[in-house]
């Protein structure tokens, strides 16, 4: 039934009215929710209410900046992570676990567990010593995540301060409206004719806006307990600490801290007016919860090298916005502190590229860090923040030569922050920051090629003279790519004997420490993540490929390596073992890429069931174990007990390329199994985990006899995807489609990058098999 124009209009008007009402209801719901959070969050308190809050949990509400930041680390906790060099402790704070958006995850810190540990150690020392008495200076090459470390801590502070566990409080002064409230309130002593006397109140903190003449905001975030004289405050804090059973001493800042000059002026004026009655003075105190914010420079401030004024003072009484202050205060010259040191109070002050400043621009820090104060014209401003600076190695080296350096060194915690030396970790940087935001499909191995090249440029040849025993010769013989594999995944070269592999694996930490002990330590030079990210972004614009292809990455690396005048690491002379040989690096990466492509196409092809390799090797280990004990094995089919299968064992050893005595090889396999069991108590050993390299080598040997079918498969992938070849039969197309789908599901290929891989395999590996 059709509606008339009037009916249609009425219906539309009603719909709009309903929508408007729903919108209004939604706004009201939001407003009620916010008001409820305001009350529950204790965002505004009287001094007495805050004192009750403090008494309930004195440690939480009595923290200085060092204790607060240490609690931030502990709040998110840590975990033990396994590395080839041993177990490291990682602080979850740097994973930004509260972030729920992909953008947040991209900003997480990758690696640098040693740096995290050093910062935590410094904070713990500050807490033990009673205050932050050193500046933490992270130093390393450009792009080694120094700024990321500070940014993660600041974001953590922001989130932590929004939680009940991280609540922070400061205070302001409130002066009531003399027209509504008469009597000895604020600074007024007279009452106008007809003025109504207001009911008595313990505090003016909760007065409505129309009942307030002035609210004097205090920029320095003094602790509310600073309003209590030091002797009485010490007694109060010690009693609260004892009653709560806190096992850590109160911060010196809390016990002996004094009000900022502006607060002290207001306090003295009020005490004079109230003839020394602190109770009356505290009625004007409004305690307010605040939240750390980088955007608004509250407790989290980054100071760039171009800035030189970190704190100052200015007179504020003349400000017209303060005209409503009581007369007594208007006649008092009030001075407020300002600057980055003030803004960062209670949190973190980051000095980005500190040593790019002239020395005179930060010379004051030497005395300020030592005394915990900064000298201004009207006061010595107490500092309550963690100072975290950053510097690159060039500026630090120059600073070390300065005659003032020894005196500064005693007030700095130097934390070395090198480039990452694991291509697995390095790849995570590019996956997080480049691949995750890429609109183009990112082909498998594109970021691995970039990360491996970057790490190879950073590695240095082990110095045999700085190592001891058998490990010295073994380490000195490592090639660059072997060292990269050793650091990233713990893979020892297959060319070594079993005993040599064991020695190298057990002495890996010594190899790492040897390079760290140098002045030009490993990770101080090489391609930076920023340069590699540019390589990846440029590769994504290649018109030769439809994806971000590892081949495009290699093309960009070829171009990068011609820019020798721009990068010092490109001008280093190649050394024995392939170190600093950038042409060799690219050739090795191409060969590895072809190897990996071949393995993945083989796995996706289904020519041999992957489980057969593990099953064969598991039977081999069972037979070797029985052989070593002179025992028999039960035949799973017949149930009879038989001697170990010597033919099978010899065949497997032959496929693995072993040409020495079988006894040595077999005992090495059992030793490796035993070592894994010791490192993983209570877990059942899985041969595909313990002997992954051997299984891969066994698989390669089996596939060597099946190169022809694999070559034809690669050729047909190219024909079907790129050439749209109609000569393929329907059955063959289904077979190729099955392989392409397997490549997508198992390894993340699309048809285009799978075709690129197949084409390169035909050209480079199977050209002798394809006409």
XYZ file of C-alpha atoms in Angstrom, residues 307-755:
449
model
C 66.706 23.197 23.107
C 68.855 24.597 25.901
C 66.549 26.098 28.569
C 65.321 23.212 30.714
C 63.905 25.193 33.661
C 63.201 28.801 34.582
C 60.979 31.127 36.620
C 58.513 33.893 35.860
C 56.338 36.211 37.913
C 52.644 35.386 37.581
C 50.829 37.710 39.997
C 50.440 40.375 37.345
C 48.535 37.984 35.110
C 44.982 39.324 34.615
C 43.590 35.792 34.901
C 44.660 35.821 38.554
C 42.861 39.050 39.382
C 40.265 37.161 41.392
C 42.850 35.980 43.896
C 42.454 37.371 47.418
C 44.012 40.782 47.965
C 46.771 39.543 50.226
C 48.064 37.207 47.528
C 47.703 39.768 44.764
C 50.145 41.908 46.692
C 52.587 39.026 46.985
C 54.972 38.526 44.014
C 54.293 34.912 43.074
C 56.842 33.078 40.939
C 56.185 29.862 39.102
C 58.748 27.461 37.712
C 58.506 26.298 34.114
C 60.411 24.201 31.609
C 61.067 20.589 30.790
C 62.445 19.667 34.217
C 59.197 20.923 35.739
C 56.955 19.246 33.151
C 58.729 15.878 33.628
C 58.302 15.884 37.404
C 57.214 12.485 38.678
C 58.088 10.686 35.451
C 60.685 10.566 32.693
C 62.737 13.285 31.024
C 64.406 12.098 27.833
C 67.426 14.004 26.555
C 67.435 12.999 22.901
C 70.953 13.159 21.410
C 72.219 14.782 24.598
C 75.834 15.077 23.478
C 74.914 17.065 20.372
C 74.392 19.966 22.736
C 77.319 22.216 23.620
C 78.747 21.116 26.942
C 77.743 24.394 28.625
C 74.106 23.714 27.702
C 73.892 20.695 30.000
C 76.758 21.299 32.398
C 74.240 22.130 35.119
C 73.155 18.478 35.073
C 76.383 17.452 36.754
C 75.481 19.322 39.953
C 71.734 18.814 39.586
C 71.993 15.034 39.374
C 74.381 14.989 42.321
C 72.275 17.213 44.591
C 68.789 16.433 43.257
C 68.130 20.142 42.706
C 68.388 22.735 39.965
C 69.235 26.302 40.884
C 66.783 29.033 39.776
C 66.724 32.726 40.600
C 64.284 32.448 43.509
C 64.670 28.843 44.624
C 66.480 25.564 44.312
C 63.911 23.411 42.548
C 63.821 19.822 43.769
C 64.011 17.226 41.004
C 61.827 14.156 41.000
C 62.226 12.522 37.619
C 64.282 9.887 35.878
C 66.690 11.350 33.342
C 67.285 9.147 30.321
C 69.623 10.433 27.648
C 70.764 9.064 24.323
C 73.907 9.612 22.286
C 75.564 8.121 19.244
C 79.048 6.665 19.468
C 80.744 9.470 17.503
C 79.663 12.141 19.973
C 80.396 9.909 22.972
C 83.905 9.238 21.689
C 84.497 12.990 21.388
C 83.033 13.548 24.866
C 85.422 10.973 26.338
C 88.321 13.166 25.214
C 86.946 16.243 26.974
C 88.692 17.163 30.255
C 85.287 17.391 31.982
C 84.356 13.810 31.099
C 85.726 12.118 34.265
C 83.544 14.307 36.488
C 80.475 13.656 34.318
C 81.206 9.924 34.141
C 80.545 9.521 37.855
C 77.015 10.848 37.397
C 76.097 8.766 34.375
C 75.040 5.174 33.856
C 76.369 4.308 30.401
C 74.217 1.652 28.731
C 75.551 0.295 25.450
C 72.827 -0.098 22.820
C 74.221 -1.826 19.712
C 72.515 -3.010 16.564
C 70.889 -6.430 16.799
C 73.072 -9.390 15.810
C 70.282 -11.917 15.256
C 68.634 -11.830 11.860
C 65.571 -13.485 13.412
C 65.074 -10.503 15.744
C 66.004 -8.038 13.021
C 63.337 -9.502 10.759
C 60.699 -8.846 13.408
C 61.482 -5.124 13.164
C 60.731 -5.096 9.453
C 57.704 -7.354 9.816
C 56.259 -5.044 12.485
C 57.102 -1.678 11.008
C 57.063 -2.246 7.229
C 55.318 -5.462 6.230
C 52.340 -4.993 8.567
C 51.427 -1.651 6.966
C 52.217 -2.622 3.388
C 49.294 -2.492 0.959
C 51.127 -4.787 -1.419
C 51.367 -8.465 -0.616
C 54.678 -9.207 1.110
C 56.245 -12.325 -0.371
C 57.842 -14.880 1.961
C 61.535 -14.228 2.699
C 61.493 -10.553 1.617
C 62.108 -9.257 5.137
C 64.435 -12.183 5.954
C 66.714 -11.207 3.049
C 66.882 -7.629 4.347
C 67.465 -8.655 7.964
C 70.188 -11.177 7.132
C 72.043 -8.672 4.976
C 71.846 -6.048 7.728
C 73.260 -8.407 10.353
C 76.035 -9.638 8.052
C 77.269 -6.055 7.629
C 77.586 -5.717 11.426
C 79.548 -8.870 12.221
C 83.291 -8.847 12.819
C 85.773 -11.679 12.507
C 86.507 -13.321 15.886
C 89.954 -12.469 17.236
C 91.707 -15.738 17.984
C 94.166 -14.018 20.346
C 91.343 -12.874 22.625
C 89.910 -16.372 22.996
C 91.262 -19.389 24.828
C 91.587 -23.105 24.251
C 90.014 -25.013 21.418
C 87.217 -22.451 21.020
C 89.781 -19.890 19.787
C 90.636 -21.796 16.629
C 87.065 -22.843 15.948
C 85.688 -19.314 16.321
C 88.440 -17.808 14.192
C 87.482 -20.208 11.402
C 83.840 -19.161 11.311
C 82.673 -17.436 8.143
C 80.362 -14.441 8.360
C 77.281 -16.422 7.362
C 78.175 -19.220 9.797
C 78.506 -16.711 12.610
C 75.161 -15.167 11.668
C 73.500 -18.599 11.825
C 75.188 -19.330 15.139
C 73.944 -16.098 16.739
C 70.431 -16.283 15.289
C 69.408 -19.933 15.549
C 72.356 -21.646 17.230
C 73.266 -23.620 14.106
C 76.862 -24.848 14.122
C 78.613 -25.537 10.796
C 78.057 -29.051 9.473
C 81.660 -29.163 8.261
C 82.839 -29.549 11.878
C 83.206 -32.855 13.651
C 80.715 -33.759 16.335
C 83.211 -32.952 19.075
C 84.043 -29.600 17.507
C 80.361 -28.750 17.235
C 79.914 -29.510 20.907
C 82.876 -27.279 21.859
C 81.658 -24.399 19.694
C 78.122 -24.618 21.009
C 79.229 -24.667 24.636
C 81.661 -21.771 24.074
C 79.248 -19.551 22.166
C 78.886 -17.073 25.021
C 82.660 -16.600 25.073
C 82.575 -15.766 21.360
C 79.862 -13.179 21.987
C 81.700 -11.612 24.924
C 84.930 -11.384 22.930
C 83.375 -9.045 20.399
C 81.613 -7.017 23.099
C 84.880 -6.281 24.883
C 86.349 -4.377 21.937
C 86.343 -0.612 21.656
C 84.791 -1.038 18.215
C 82.353 -3.623 19.509
C 80.235 -5.835 17.310
C 77.063 -3.984 16.399
C 78.600 -0.511 16.466
C 78.788 -0.368 12.667
C 76.841 -1.753 9.746
C 73.558 -1.151 7.967
C 70.965 0.407 10.248
C 67.329 -0.699 10.425
C 66.340 2.688 9.006
C 68.393 2.068 5.864
C 66.938 -1.414 5.480
C 63.404 -0.114 5.897
C 64.068 2.322 3.062
C 65.325 -0.597 0.972
C 62.091 -2.488 1.639
C 59.892 0.505 0.854
C 61.753 1.131 -2.396
C 61.522 -2.572 -3.286
C 57.747 -2.420 -2.785
C 57.568 0.121 -5.613
C 59.287 -2.151 -8.128
C 57.299 -2.522 -11.343
C 58.925 -5.864 -12.125
C 57.021 -7.702 -9.418
C 53.453 -7.565 -8.186
C 54.465 -8.273 -4.585
C 57.165 -7.019 -2.286
C 59.504 -9.677 -3.611
C 62.818 -10.788 -2.107
C 64.169 -10.428 -5.641
C 63.229 -6.745 -5.580
C 64.946 -6.452 -2.189
C 68.131 -7.939 -3.670
C 67.917 -5.473 -6.558
C 67.702 -2.589 -4.087
C 70.625 -3.992 -2.083
C 72.676 -4.035 -5.280
C 71.936 -0.342 -5.670
C 72.598 0.439 -2.013
C 76.050 -1.122 -2.146
C 77.143 1.328 -4.856
C 76.720 4.307 -2.499
C 80.113 3.961 -0.848
C 80.480 7.692 -0.211
C 77.360 7.751 1.966
C 77.957 4.803 4.278
C 81.180 4.072 6.143
C 80.366 0.365 6.452
C 80.534 0.043 2.665
C 84.132 1.281 2.689
C 85.464 -1.425 4.980
C 87.901 -3.890 3.448
C 86.744 -7.478 3.042
C 88.393 -9.941 5.424
C 88.985 -13.671 5.535
C 85.763 -15.567 6.095
C 83.704 -13.180 4.008
C 83.424 -10.446 6.642
C 82.545 -7.027 5.142
C 82.315 -8.627 1.690
C 79.024 -7.103 0.581
C 79.101 -8.654 -2.890
C 79.523 -12.091 -1.318
C 76.672 -11.366 1.107
C 74.271 -10.754 -1.752
C 75.414 -13.859 -3.596
C 74.955 -15.981 -0.458
C 71.480 -14.544 0.042
C 70.501 -15.395 -3.527
C 71.663 -18.994 -3.051
C 69.866 -19.293 0.267
C 66.725 -17.898 -1.269
C 66.838 -20.505 -4.026
C 67.430 -23.243 -1.431
C 64.460 -22.131 0.603
C 62.202 -21.860 -2.423
C 63.193 -25.352 -3.483
C 62.403 -26.772 -0.040
C 58.994 -25.112 0.122
C 57.958 -26.159 -3.374
C 59.071 -29.712 -2.567
C 57.090 -29.710 0.657
C 53.990 -28.327 -1.080
C 54.273 -30.774 -3.972
C 53.501 -33.863 -1.900
C 56.033 -35.908 -3.879
C 57.181 -37.380 -0.570
C 55.235 -37.325 2.660
C 57.009 -34.985 5.088
C 56.291 -37.344 7.975
C 58.369 -40.052 6.305
C 61.588 -38.183 7.044
C 60.853 -37.878 10.741
C 59.645 -41.464 10.884
C 62.770 -42.751 9.173
C 65.057 -40.792 11.478
C 63.097 -41.861 14.547
C 63.601 -45.507 13.564
C 67.271 -44.761 13.017
C 67.630 -43.328 16.547
C 65.772 -46.319 18.039
C 68.137 -48.711 16.288
C 71.215 -46.717 17.291
C 70.047 -46.691 20.918
C 69.560 -50.483 20.882
C 72.915 -50.929 19.130
C 74.724 -48.920 21.836
C 73.179 -51.120 24.588
C 73.617 -54.433 22.735
C 69.854 -54.916 22.903
C 67.291 -56.248 20.488
C 64.289 -54.379 19.093
C 60.737 -55.646 18.954
C 59.426 -55.818 15.386
C 56.180 -53.837 15.303
C 54.649 -56.129 12.670
C 55.699 -59.625 13.789
C 56.245 -58.980 17.492
C 59.571 -60.825 17.306
C 62.753 -59.367 18.815
C 65.441 -58.672 16.235
C 68.957 -57.251 16.038
C 69.279 -53.521 15.178
C 68.969 -52.928 11.427
C 72.583 -52.361 10.420
C 71.688 -51.890 6.747
C 69.169 -49.150 7.509
C 71.560 -47.345 9.838
C 74.365 -47.424 7.278
C 72.022 -46.196 4.542
C 70.838 -43.219 6.608
C 74.416 -42.314 7.520
C 75.356 -42.469 3.858
C 72.459 -40.194 2.893
C 73.623 -37.755 5.546
C 77.069 -37.683 3.973
C 78.953 -39.340 6.837
C 82.175 -41.012 5.649
C 83.934 -41.665 8.957
C 83.588 -44.414 11.522
C 79.917 -45.247 12.186
C 80.571 -45.593 15.939
C 81.619 -41.941 16.250
C 78.573 -40.653 14.376
C 76.122 -42.808 16.297
C 77.508 -41.899 19.704
C 77.331 -38.245 18.665
C 73.631 -38.653 17.897
C 72.989 -40.192 21.314
C 74.999 -37.445 23.039
C 72.927 -34.804 21.307
C 69.737 -36.518 22.430
C 71.036 -36.713 26.012
C 72.076 -33.043 25.995
C 68.604 -32.025 24.826
C 67.016 -34.101 27.589
C 69.184 -32.338 30.192
C 68.210 -28.901 28.852
C 64.518 -29.865 28.695
C 63.767 -32.001 31.760
C 60.432 -33.770 31.806
C 59.815 -33.324 28.088
C 59.647 -36.098 25.537
C 62.357 -35.677 22.904
C 61.022 -35.180 19.379
C 63.440 -36.080 16.620
C 62.078 -33.369 14.306
C 63.113 -30.791 16.921
C 66.383 -32.265 18.175
C 67.655 -33.338 14.746
C 66.035 -30.737 12.497
C 69.254 -30.183 10.506
C 69.796 -33.907 9.948
C 66.224 -34.427 8.803
C 66.546 -31.526 6.368
C 69.744 -33.012 4.969
C 68.082 -36.421 4.680
C 65.172 -34.869 2.833
C 67.516 -33.073 0.423
C 69.295 -36.358 -0.309
C 66.020 -38.144 -1.077
C 64.804 -35.346 -3.318
C 68.045 -35.302 -5.276
C 66.699 -38.309 -7.171
C 63.421 -36.495 -7.890
C 64.631 -33.256 -9.439
C 62.954 -33.937 -12.798
C 59.329 -34.020 -11.522
C 60.019 -30.956 -9.392
C 61.482 -29.076 -12.350
C 58.426 -29.869 -14.452
C 56.158 -28.699 -11.652
C 57.956 -25.340 -11.446
C 57.751 -24.969 -15.204
C 54.012 -25.641 -15.190
C 53.418 -23.163 -12.373
C 54.950 -20.477 -14.584
C 52.923 -21.618 -17.580
C 49.658 -21.574 -15.669
C 50.087 -18.328 -13.698
C 52.195 -16.071 -15.880
C 51.813 -17.407 -19.415
C 48.173 -18.523 -19.107
C 49.237 -21.581 -21.114
C 46.204 -23.438 -22.426
C 48.183 -26.529 -23.359
C 48.110 -27.879 -19.813
C 45.545 -30.612 -19.303
C 42.741 -30.106 -16.799
C 44.242 -32.763 -14.578
C 47.635 -31.043 -14.620
C 46.005 -27.704 -13.859
C 44.333 -29.248 -10.815
C 47.684 -30.631 -9.665
C 49.357 -27.239 -10.071
C 46.434 -25.516 -8.325
C 46.789 -27.905 -5.382
C 50.469 -27.023 -5.046
C 49.751 -23.274 -5.274
C 47.078 -23.577 -2.596
C 49.515 -25.491 -0.370
C 52.148 -22.779 -0.849
C 49.585 -20.192 0.195
C 48.279 -22.081 3.219
C 51.616 -23.273 4.555
C 54.053 -20.503 3.645
C 52.053 -17.375 2.767
C 52.621 -17.201 -0.985
C 50.216 -15.700 -3.481
C 50.116 -16.978 -7.053
C 52.326 -14.140 -8.286
C 55.201 -14.569 -5.849
C 54.934 -18.370 -6.144
C 55.323 -17.925 -9.903
